[in-house]
JSON list of C-alpha atoms and ligand atoms in Angstrom, two decimals:
[
{"chain": "O", "resi": 97, "resn": "UNK", "atom": "CA", "xyz": [10.07, -10.03, 13.76]},
{"chain": "O", "resi": 98, "resn": "UNK", "atom": "CA", "xyz": [8.50, -12.83, 11.13]},
{"chain": "O", "resi": 99, "resn": "UNK", "atom": "CA", "xyz": [4.48, -11.86, 11.60]},
{"chain": "O", "resi": 100, "resn": "UNK", "atom": "CA", "xyz": [2.58, -10.75, 9.13]},
{"chain": "O", "resi": 101, "resn": "UNK", "atom": "CA", "xyz": [0.10, -8.45, 9.20]},
{"chain": "O", "resi": 102, "resn": "UNK", "atom": "CA", "xyz": [0.40, -4.59, 11.09]},
{"chain": "O", "resi": 103, "resn": "UNK", "atom": "CA", "xyz": [-0.90, -4.93, 14.61]},
{"chain": "O", "resi": 104, "resn": "UNK", "atom": "CA", "xyz": [-3.16, -1.79, 14.94]},
{"chain": "O", "resi": 105, "resn": "UNK", "atom": "CA", "xyz": [-5.62, 0.47, 17.15]},
{"chain": "O", "resi": 106, "resn": "UNK", "atom": "CA", "xyz": [-7.72, 2.19, 14.85]},
{"chain": "O", "resi": 107, "resn": "UNK", "atom": "CA", "xyz": [-9.92, 5.57, 15.61]},
{"chain": "O", "resi": 108, "resn": "UNK", "atom": "CA", "xyz": [-12.55, 7.09, 13.76]},
{"chain": "O", "resi": 109, "resn": "UNK", "atom": "CA", "xyz": [-13.36, 10.07, 14.59]},
{"chain": "O", "resi": 110, "resn": "UNK", "atom": "CA", "xyz": [-16.12, 12.94, 12.82]},
{"chain": "O", "resi": 111, "resn": "UNK", "atom": "CA", "xyz": [-14.82, 15.89, 10.88]},
{"chain": "O", "resi": 112, "resn": "UNK", "atom": "CA", "xyz": [-17.12, 18.25, 12.13]},
{"chain": "O", "resi": 113, "resn": "UNK", "atom": "CA", "xyz": [-17.80, 17.63, 15.81]},
{"chain": "O", "resi": 114, "resn": "UNK", "atom": "CA", "xyz": [-15.06, 14.81, 16.99]},
{"chain": "O", "resi": 115, "resn": "UNK", "atom": "CA", "xyz": [-17.06, 12.62, 18.43]},
{"chain": "O", "resi": 116, "resn": "UNK", "atom": "CA", "xyz": [-15.00, 9.53, 18.38]},
{"chain": "O", "resi": 117, "resn": "UNK", "atom": "CA", "xyz": [-16.77, 5.47, 17.79]},
{"chain": "O", "resi": 118, "resn": "UNK", "atom": "CA", "xyz": [-15.00, 3.69, 20.02]},
{"chain": "O", "resi": 119, "resn": "UNK", "atom": "CA", "xyz": [-11.13, 1.96, 18.85]},
{"chain": "O", "resi": 120, "resn": "UNK", "atom": "CA", "xyz": [-10.35, -1.03, 18.27]},
{"chain": "O", "resi": 121, "resn": "UNK", "atom": "CA", "xyz": [-7.87, -3.40, 17.78]},
{"chain": "O", "resi": 122, "resn": "UNK", "atom": "CA", "xyz": [-7.20, -5.90, 14.93]},
{"chain": "O", "resi": 123, "resn": "UNK", "atom": "CA", "xyz": [-4.40, -6.79, 12.32]},
{"chain": "O", "resi": 124, "resn": "UNK", "atom": "CA", "xyz": [-4.31, -5.06, 9.04]},
{"chain": "O", "resi": 125, "resn": "UNK", "atom": "CA", "xyz": [-3.10, -8.23, 6.83]},
{"chain": "O", "resi": 126, "resn": "UNK", "atom": "CA", "xyz": [-3.74, -6.14, 3.17]},
{"chain": "O", "resi": 127, "resn": "UNK", "atom": "CA", "xyz": [-3.60, -2.28, 3.45]},
{"chain": "O", "resi": 128, "resn": "UNK", "atom": "CA", "xyz": [-6.22, -1.77, 1.31]},
{"chain": "O", "resi": 129, "resn": "UNK", "atom": "CA", "xyz": [-5.78, 1.09, -1.55]},
{"chain": "O", "resi": 130, "resn": "UNK", "atom": "CA", "xyz": [-8.19, 2.44, -3.57]},
{"chain": "O", "resi": 131, "resn": "UNK", "atom": "CA", "xyz": [-6.69, 3.52, -6.91]},
{"chain": "O", "resi": 132, "resn": "UNK", "atom": "CA", "xyz": [-9.02, 6.74, -7.67]},
{"chain": "O", "resi": 133, "resn": "UNK", "atom": "CA", "xyz": [-8.55, 8.06, -4.08]},
{"chain": "O", "resi": 134, "resn": "UNK", "atom": "CA", "xyz": [-5.05, 7.37, -4.59]},
{"chain": "O", "resi": 135, "resn": "UNK", "atom": "CA", "xyz": [-3.94, 9.03, -8.11]},
{"chain": "O", "resi": 136, "resn": "UNK", "atom": "CA", "xyz": [-6.60, 11.98, -6.47]},
{"chain": "O", "resi": 137, "resn": "UNK", "atom": "CA", "xyz": [-4.74, 12.81, -3.26]},
{"chain": "O", "resi": 138, "resn": "UNK", "atom": "CA", "xyz": [-1.43, 12.74, -5.57]},
{"chain": "O", "resi": 139, "resn": "UNK", "atom": "CA", "xyz": [-3.12, 15.05, -8.04]},
{"chain": "O", "resi": 140, "resn": "UNK", "atom": "CA", "xyz": [-4.37, 17.42, -5.06]},
{"chain": "O", "resi": 141, "resn": "UNK", "atom": "CA", "xyz": [-0.66, 17.37, -3.97]},
{"chain": "O", "resi": 142, "resn": "UNK", "atom": "CA", "xyz": [0.86, 18.64, -6.68]},
{"chain": "O", "resi": 143, "resn": "UNK", "atom": "CA", "xyz": [3.19, 15.83, -6.77]},
{"chain": "O", "resi": 144, "resn": "UNK", "atom": "CA", "xyz": [4.32, 17.29, -3.50]},
{"chain": "O", "resi": 145, "resn": "UNK", "atom": "CA", "xyz": [3.47, 14.67, -1.08]},
{"chain": "O", "resi": 146, "resn": "UNK", "atom": "CA", "xyz": [5.70, 11.36, -0.29]},
{"chain": "O", "resi": 147, "resn": "UNK", "atom": "CA", "xyz": [4.51, 8.07, -1.31]},
{"chain": "O", "resi": 148, "resn": "UNK", "atom": "CA", "xyz": [3.91, 7.16, 2.24]},
{"chain": "O", "resi": 149, "resn": "UNK", "atom": "CA", "xyz": [1.88, 10.27, 2.96]},
{"chain": "O", "resi": 150, "resn": "UNK", "atom": "CA", "xyz": [-0.47, 10.01, -0.18]},
{"chain": "O", "resi": 151, "resn": "UNK", "atom": "CA", "xyz": [-1.10, 6.01, 0.81]},
{"chain": "O", "resi": 152, "resn": "UNK", "atom": "CA", "xyz": [-2.16, 7.36, 4.35]},
{"chain": "O", "resi": 153, "resn": "UNK", "atom": "CA", "xyz": [-3.95, 10.36, 2.74]},
{"chain": "O", "resi": 154, "resn": "UNK", "atom": "CA", "xyz": [-5.86, 7.82, 0.91]},
{"chain": "O", "resi": 155, "resn": "UNK", "atom": "CA", "xyz": [-6.91, 5.54, 3.69]},
{"chain": "O", "resi": 156, "resn": "UNK", "atom": "CA", "xyz": [-7.38, 7.93, 6.18]},
{"chain": "O", "resi": 157, "resn": "UNK", "atom": "CA", "xyz": [-11.27, 9.42, 5.36]},
{"chain": "O", "resi": 158, "resn": "UNK", "atom": "CA", "xyz": [-14.67, 7.08, 5.38]},
{"chain": "O", "resi": 159, "resn": "UNK", "atom": "CA", "xyz": [-17.89, 8.80, 4.94]},
{"chain": "O", "resi": 160, "resn": "UNK", "atom": "CA", "xyz": [-20.19, 7.19, 7.14]},
{"chain": "O", "resi": 161, "resn": "UNK", "atom": "CA", "xyz": [-23.26, 9.05, 9.24]},
{"chain": "O", "resi": 162, "resn": "UNK", "atom": "CA", "xyz": [-22.35, 10.24, 12.72]},
{"chain": "O", "resi": 163, "resn": "UNK", "atom": "CA", "xyz": [-24.41, 9.23, 15.55]},
{"chain": "O", "resi": 164, "resn": "UNK", "atom": "CA", "xyz": [-23.81, 12.57, 17.27]},
{"chain": "O", "resi": 165, "resn": "UNK", "atom": "CA", "xyz": [-23.78, 15.32, 14.49]},
{"chain": "O", "resi": 166, "resn": "UNK", "atom": "CA", "xyz": [-25.44, 13.57, 11.46]},
{"chain": "O", "resi": 167, "resn": "UNK", "atom": "CA", "xyz": [-27.44, 10.61, 11.63]},
{"chain": "O", "resi": 168, "resn": "UNK", "atom": "CA", "xyz": [-29.07, 11.00, 8.44]},
{"chain": "O", "resi": 169, "resn": "UNK", "atom": "CA", "xyz": [-26.35, 12.54, 5.87]},
{"chain": "O", "resi": 170, "resn": "UNK", "atom": "CA", "xyz": [-23.08, 11.11, 5.66]},
{"chain": "O", "resi": 171, "resn": "UNK", "atom": "CA", "xyz": [-19.91, 12.98, 6.87]},
{"chain": "O", "resi": 172, "resn": "UNK", "atom": "CA", "xyz": [-16.62, 12.89, 6.58]},
{"chain": "O", "resi": 173, "resn": "UNK", "atom": "CA", "xyz": [-14.17, 10.81, 9.27]},
{"chain": "O", "resi": 174, "resn": "UNK", "atom": "CA", "xyz": [-10.51, 11.06, 9.58]},
{"chain": "O", "resi": 175, "resn": "UNK", "atom": "CA", "xyz": [-9.10, 7.45, 10.49]},
{"chain": "O", "resi": 176, "resn": "UNK", "atom": "CA", "xyz": [-6.07, 6.90, 12.41]},
{"chain": "O", "resi": 177, "resn": "UNK", "atom": "CA", "xyz": [-3.50, 4.00, 12.75]},
{"chain": "O", "resi": 178, "resn": "UNK", "atom": "CA", "xyz": [-1.62, 3.41, 15.75]},
{"chain": "O", "resi": 179, "resn": "UNK", "atom": "CA", "xyz": [1.44, 0.47, 15.95]},
{"chain": "O", "resi": 180, "resn": "UNK", "atom": "CA", "xyz": [0.36, -1.72, 18.96]},
{"chain": "O", "resi": 181, "resn": "UNK", "atom": "CA", "xyz": [3.97, -0.84, 21.32]},
{"chain": "O", "resi": 182, "resn": "UNK", "atom": "CA", "xyz": [3.84, -4.43, 22.71]},
{"chain": "O", "resi": 183, "resn": "UNK", "atom": "CA", "xyz": [3.70, -6.67, 19.38]},
{"chain": "O", "resi": 184, "resn": "UNK", "atom": "CA", "xyz": [5.81, -4.12, 17.60]},
{"chain": "O", "resi": 185, "resn": "UNK", "atom": "CA", "xyz": [5.93, -4.06, 13.36]},
{"chain": "O", "resi": 186, "resn": "UNK", "atom": "CA", "xyz": [5.51, -6.63, 11.20]},
{"chain": "O", "resi": 187, "resn": "UNK", "atom": "CA", "xyz": [8.28, -8.28, 9.09]},
{"chain": "O", "resi": 188, "resn": "UNK", "atom": "CA", "xyz": [5.97, -8.23, 6.23]},
{"chain": "O", "resi": 189, "resn": "UNK", "atom": "CA", "xyz": [2.91, -6.39, 5.19]},
{"chain": "O", "resi": 190, "resn": "UNK", "atom": "CA", "xyz": [0.73, -6.16, 1.84]},
{"chain": "O", "resi": 191, "resn": "UNK", "atom": "CA", "xyz": [-0.72, -3.09, -0.11]},
{"chain": "O", "resi": 192, "resn": "UNK", "atom": "CA", "xyz": [-3.74, -3.99, -1.91]},
{"chain": "O", "resi": 193, "resn": "UNK", "atom": "CA", "xyz": [-4.93, -2.50, -4.95]},
{"chain": "O", "resi": 194, "resn": "UNK", "atom": "CA", "xyz": [-8.48, -2.21, -5.87]},
{"chain": "O", "resi": 195, "resn": "UNK", "atom": "CA", "xyz": [-8.99, -0.86, -9.54]},
{"chain": "O", "resi": 196, "resn": "UNK", "atom": "CA", "xyz": [-12.36, 0.10, -10.73]},
{"chain": "O", "resi": 197, "resn": "UNK", "atom": "CA", "xyz": [-14.24, -2.66, -12.83]},
{"chain": "O", "resi": 198, "resn": "UNK", "atom": "CA", "xyz": [-12.49, -3.33, -16.19]},
{"chain": "O", "resi": 199, "resn": "UNK", "atom": "CA", "xyz": [-9.24, -3.39, -17.63]},
{"chain": "O", "resi": 200, "resn": "UNK", "atom": "CA", "xyz": [-7.14, -0.47, -16.31]},
{"chain": "O", "resi": 201, "resn": "UNK", "atom": "CA", "xyz": [-5.53, 1.23, -19.07]},
{"chain": "O", "resi": 202, "resn": "UNK", "atom": "CA", "xyz": [-1.63, 1.37, -19.58]},
{"chain": "O", "resi": 203, "resn": "UNK", "atom": "CA", "xyz": [-1.52, 4.96, -18.20]},
{"chain": "O", "resi": 204, "resn": "UNK", "atom": "CA", "xyz": [-3.15, 4.03, -15.58]},
{"chain": "O", "resi": 205, "resn": "UNK", "atom": "CA", "xyz": [-0.99, 1.22, -14.33]},
{"chain": "O", "resi": 206, "resn": "UNK", "atom": "CA", "xyz": [2.03, 3.76, -15.12]},
{"chain": "O", "resi": 207, "resn": "UNK", "atom": "CA", "xyz": [0.68, 6.06, -12.09]},
{"chain": "O", "resi": 208, "resn": "UNK", "atom": "CA", "xyz": [0.26, 3.37, -9.70]},
{"chain": "O", "resi": 209, "resn": "UNK", "atom": "CA", "xyz": [3.75, 2.32, -10.60]},
{"chain": "O", "resi": 210, "resn": "UNK", "atom": "CA", "xyz": [5.16, 6.00, -9.99]},
{"chain": "O", "resi": 211, "resn": "UNK", "atom": "CA", "xyz": [2.47, 6.08, -6.64]},
{"chain": "O", "resi": 212, "resn": "UNK", "atom": "CA", "xyz": [3.47, 2.79, -5.22]},
{"chain": "O", "resi": 213, "resn": "UNK", "atom": "CA", "xyz": [6.82, 3.26, -3.06]},
{"chain": "O", "resi": 214, "resn": "UNK", "atom": "CA", "xyz": [10.25, 0.80, -3.85]},
{"chain": "O", "resi": 215, "resn": "UNK", "atom": "CA", "xyz": [10.47, 1.81, -0.39]},
{"chain": "O", "resi": 216, "resn": "UNK", "atom": "CA", "xyz": [8.70, 3.36, 2.56]},
{"chain": "O", "resi": 217, "resn": "UNK", "atom": "CA", "xyz": [9.14, 4.23, 6.09]},
{"chain": "O", "resi": 218, "resn": "UNK", "atom": "CA", "xyz": [6.29, 2.53, 8.56]},
{"chain": "O", "resi": 219, "resn": "UNK", "atom": "CA", "xyz": [6.74, 5.48, 10.90]},
{"chain": "O", "resi": 220, "resn": "UNK", "atom": "CA", "xyz": [4.84, 7.53, 8.08]},
{"chain": "O", "resi": 221, "resn": "UNK", "atom": "CA", "xyz": [2.22, 5.82, 8.14]},
{"chain": "O", "resi": 222, "resn": "UNK", "atom": "CA", "xyz": [0.81, 4.44, 10.78]},
{"chain": "O", "resi": 223, "resn": "UNK", "atom": "CA", "xyz": [1.66, 6.05, 14.95]},
{"chain": "O", "resi": 224, "resn": "UNK", "atom": "CA", "xyz": [3.97, 5.16, 17.25]},
{"chain": "O", "resi": 225, "resn": "UNK", "atom": "CA", "xyz": [6.40, 3.14, 14.95]},
{"chain": "O", "resi": 226, "resn": "UNK", "atom": "CA", "xyz": [9.99, 4.22, 15.28]},
{"chain": "O", "resi": 227, "resn": "UNK", "atom": "CA", "xyz": [11.32, 6.46, 12.69]},
{"chain": "O", "resi": 228, "resn": "UNK", "atom": "CA", "xyz": [13.51, 4.63, 9.88]},
{"chain": "O", "resi": 229, "resn": "UNK", "atom": "CA", "xyz": [11.38, 1.24, 10.33]},
{"chain": "O", "resi": 230, "resn": "UNK", "atom": "CA", "xyz": [12.10, 0.65, 6.71]},
{"chain": "O", "resi": 231, "resn": "UNK", "atom": "CA", "xyz": [10.50, -1.58, 4.21]},
{"chain": "O", "resi": 232, "resn": "UNK", "atom": "CA", "xyz": [10.76, -2.38, 1.26]},
{"chain": "O", "resi": 233, "resn": "UNK", "atom": "CA", "xyz": [8.74, -3.84, -2.43]},
{"chain": "O", "resi": 234, "resn": "UNK", "atom": "CA", "xyz": [9.58, -7.69, -2.70]},
{"chain": "O", "resi": 235, "resn": "UNK", "atom": "CA", "xyz": [7.18, -9.22, -4.52]},
{"chain": "O", "resi": 236, "resn": "UNK", "atom": "CA", "xyz": [3.60, -8.28, -6.74]},
{"chain": "O", "resi": 237, "resn": "UNK", "atom": "CA", "xyz": [0.43, -10.50, -7.49]},
{"chain": "O", "resi": 238, "resn": "UNK", "atom": "CA", "xyz": [-0.76, -8.60, -11.26]},
{"chain": "O", "resi": 239, "resn": "UNK", "atom": "CA", "xyz": [-3.56, -9.95, -13.40]},
{"chain": "O", "resi": 240, "resn": "UNK", "atom": "CA", "xyz": [-4.21, -9.30, -16.79]},
{"chain": "O", "resi": 241, "resn": "UNK", "atom": "CA", "xyz": [-7.67, -10.47, -17.68]},
{"chain": "O", "resi": 242, "resn": "UNK", "atom": "CA", "xyz": [-7.96, -13.73, -16.11]},
{"chain": "O", "resi": 243, "resn": "UNK", "atom": "CA", "xyz": [-4.83, -14.08, -15.84]},
{"chain": "O", "resi": 244, "resn": "UNK", "atom": "CA", "xyz": [-2.28, -14.02, -13.14]},
{"chain": "O", "resi": 245, "resn": "UNK", "atom": "CA", "xyz": [1.78, -13.36, -12.74]},
{"chain": "O", "resi": 246, "resn": "UNK", "atom": "CA", "xyz": [4.22, -12.78, -9.80]},
{"chain": "O", "resi": 247, "resn": "UNK", "atom": "CA", "xyz": [6.65, -10.17, -9.98]},
{"chain": "O", "resi": 248, "resn": "UNK", "atom": "CA", "xyz": [9.30, -10.83, -7.18]},
{"chain": "O", "resi": 249, "resn": "UNK", "atom": "CA", "xyz": [12.63, -9.51, -6.42]},
{"chain": "O", "resi": 250, "resn": "UNK", "atom": "CA", "xyz": [15.11, -12.42, -6.43]},
{"chain": "O", "resi": 251, "resn": "UNK", "atom": "CA", "xyz": [18.10, -11.40, -4.55]},
{"chain": "O", "resi": 252, "resn": "UNK", "atom": "CA", "xyz": [20.50, -14.79, -5.99]},
{"chain": "O", "resi": 253, "resn": "UNK", "atom": "CA", "xyz": [20.36, -13.15, -9.56]},
{"chain": "O", "resi": 254, "resn": "UNK", "atom": "CA", "xyz": [19.72, -9.16, -8.04]},
{"chain": "O", "resi": 255, "resn": "UNK", "atom": "CA", "xyz": [17.20, -8.39, -9.75]},
{"chain": "O", "resi": 256, "resn": "UNK", "atom": "CA", "xyz": [13.37, -7.97, -10.16]},
{"chain": "O", "resi": 257, "resn": "UNK", "atom": "CA", "xyz": [11.86, -11.79, -12.49]},
{"chain": "O", "resi": 258, "resn": "UNK", "atom": "CA", "xyz": [8.66, -12.40, -13.73]},
{"chain": "O", "resi": 259, "resn": "UNK", "atom": "CA", "xyz": [6.92, -15.78, -12.73]},
{"chain": "O", "resi": 260, "resn": "UNK", "atom": "CA", "xyz": [4.30, -16.81, -15.62]},
{"chain": "O", "resi": 261, "resn": "UNK", "atom": "CA", "xyz": [3.44, -20.48, -15.18]},
{"chain": "O", "resi": 262, "resn": "UNK", "atom": "CA", "xyz": [6.29, -21.85, -15.49]},
{"chain": "O", "resi": 263, "resn": "UNK", "atom": "CA", "xyz": [7.59, -19.76, -17.23]},
{"chain": "O", "resi": 264, "resn": "UNK", "atom": "CA", "xyz": [10.68, -17.17, -16.10]},
{"chain": "O", "resi": 265, "resn": "UNK", "atom": "CA", "xyz": [11.63, -14.13, -17.28]},
{"chain": "O", "resi": 266, "resn": "UNK", "atom": "CA", "xyz": [14.41, -11.76, -15.59]},
{"chain": "O", "resi": 267, "resn": "UNK", "atom": "CA", "xyz": [12.77, -8.26, -15.98]},
{"chain": "O", "resi": 268, "resn": "UNK", "atom": "CA", "xyz": [15.85, -6.39, -14.65]},
{"chain": "O", "resi": 269, "resn": "UNK", "atom": "CA", "xyz": [15.61, -3.06, -12.55]},
{"chain": "O", "resi": 270, "resn": "UNK", "atom": "CA", "xyz": [12.53, -1.62, -11.68]},
{"chain": "O", "resi": 271, "resn": "UNK", "atom": "CA", "xyz": [12.55, 0.14, -14.96]},
{"chain": "O", "resi": 272, "resn": "UNK", "atom": "CA", "xyz": [11.75, -3.05, -16.76]},
{"chain": "O", "resi": 273, "resn": "UNK", "atom": "CA", "xyz": [9.32, -3.91, -14.41]},
{"chain": "O", "resi": 274, "resn": "UNK", "atom": "CA", "xyz": [7.54, -0.69, -14.72]},
{"chain": "O", "resi": 275, "resn": "UNK", "atom": "CA", "xyz": [7.34, -1.20, -18.71]},
{"chain": "O", "resi": 276, "resn": "UNK", "atom": "CA", "xyz": [6.53, -5.20, -18.86]},
{"chain": "O", "resi": 277, "resn": "UNK", "atom": "CA", "xyz": [3.19, -3.97, -16.78]},
{"chain": "O", "resi": 278, "resn": "UNK", "atom": "CA", "xyz": [2.08, -1.33, -18.78]},
{"chain": "O", "resi": 279, "resn": "UNK", "atom": "CA", "xyz": [3.07, -3.24, -21.98]},
{"chain": "O", "resi": 280, "resn": "UNK", "atom": "CA", "xyz": [1.08, -6.57, -21.13]},
{"chain": "O", "resi": 281, "resn": "UNK", "atom": "CA", "xyz": [-1.56, -4.47, -18.77]},
{"chain": "O", "resi": 282, "resn": "UNK", "atom": "CA", "xyz": [-0.87, -6.19, -15.89]},
{"chain": "O", "resi": 283, "resn": "UNK", "atom": "CA", "xyz": [-2.55, -4.33, -13.05]},
{"chain": "O", "resi": 284, "resn": "UNK", "atom": "CA", "xyz": [-0.86, -4.68, -9.83]},
{"chain": "O", "resi": 285, "resn": "UNK", "atom": "CA", "xyz": [-3.08, -6.46, -7.21]},
{"chain": "O", "resi": 286, "resn": "UNK", "atom": "CA", "xyz": [-0.87, -7.54, -3.97]},
{"chain": "O", "resi": 287, "resn": "UNK", "atom": "CA", "xyz": [2.25, -6.15, -3.52]},
{"chain": "O", "resi": 288, "resn": "UNK", "atom": "CA", "xyz": [4.31, -7.31, -0.23]},
{"chain": "O", "resi": 289, "resn": "UNK", "atom": "CA", "xyz": [6.49, -5.68, 1.67]},
{"chain": "O", "resi": 290, "resn": "UNK", "atom": "CA", "xyz": [9.47, -6.36, 4.13]},
{"chain": "O", "resi": 291, "resn": "UNK", "atom": "CA", "xyz": [10.88, -5.15, 6.33]},
{"chain": "O", "resi": 292, "resn": "UNK", "atom": "CA", "xyz": [15.21, -4.14, 5.65]},
{"chain": "O", "resi": 293, "resn": "UNK", "atom": "CA", "xyz": [17.32, -5.52, 8.05]},
{"chain": "O", "resi": 294, "resn": "UNK", "atom": "CA", "xyz": [18.61, -2.10, 9.78]},
{"chain": "O", "resi": 295, "resn": "UNK", "atom": "CA", "xyz": [22.67, -3.72, 8.29]},
{"chain": "O", "resi": 296, "resn": "UNK", "atom": "CA", "xyz": [21.48, -2.90, 4.86]},
{"chain": "O", "resi": 297, "resn": "UNK", "atom": "CA", "xyz": [22.09, 0.25, 2.40]},
{"chain": "O", "resi": 298, "resn": "UNK", "atom": "CA", "xyz": [20.27, 1.45, 0.57]},
{"chain": "O", "resi": 299, "resn": "UNK", "atom": "CA", "xyz": [22.17, 0.77, -2.02]},
{"chain": "O", "resi": 300, "resn": "UNK", "atom": "CA", "xyz": [21.93, -2.77, -1.72]},
{"chain": "O", "resi": 301, "resn": "UNK", "atom": "CA", "xyz": [18.00, -2.69, -1.54]},
{"chain": "O", "resi": 302, "resn": "UNK", "atom": "CA", "xyz": [18.01, -3.83, -4.88]},
{"chain": "M", "resi": 294, "resn": "LIG", "atom": "ZN1", "xyz": [-19.99, 14.03, 14.10]}
]
């Protein structure tokens, strides 16, 4: 499939009384991932959860009023995403990291590079996707101050490459990318994933 964005049905259910808001269908082009919640769910898991579970946990909780049991105060709702079977999984999608205001520290950037999966199984993030629907990280748009750079895996040279205006710098393997981001305090903002062709072996991904 050449499509961009995940076609889902979203259901939102009160964790106290199980009231459900009407579900709706839409295309998730960007999966918003608030950095603080992401780090929290990682710390709570004691480092034991799969990256996909941490991602899912980060955006499966929502605080809002419940029209059945809590019209005044916000209560917890569980948000579930189910892939629309008729449309199938997309060719690519993107994670959008929502950072706190101000520049991120090298340590926080290190946390994100640790939590951001290089490969992920879509079936562990949304319901109704076939197990083994694997995506790999291919490209990141990163920000330092008001300056954007792009880091992408270039299969022609089989390594990660940094594109900074007209300057092109090879970075080698993923460790080289992490090093670059932490030293330059480049915050990954938009991370693009593409579906891995099923014929490809894991050692051929990067
Ligand atoms: Zn309720």
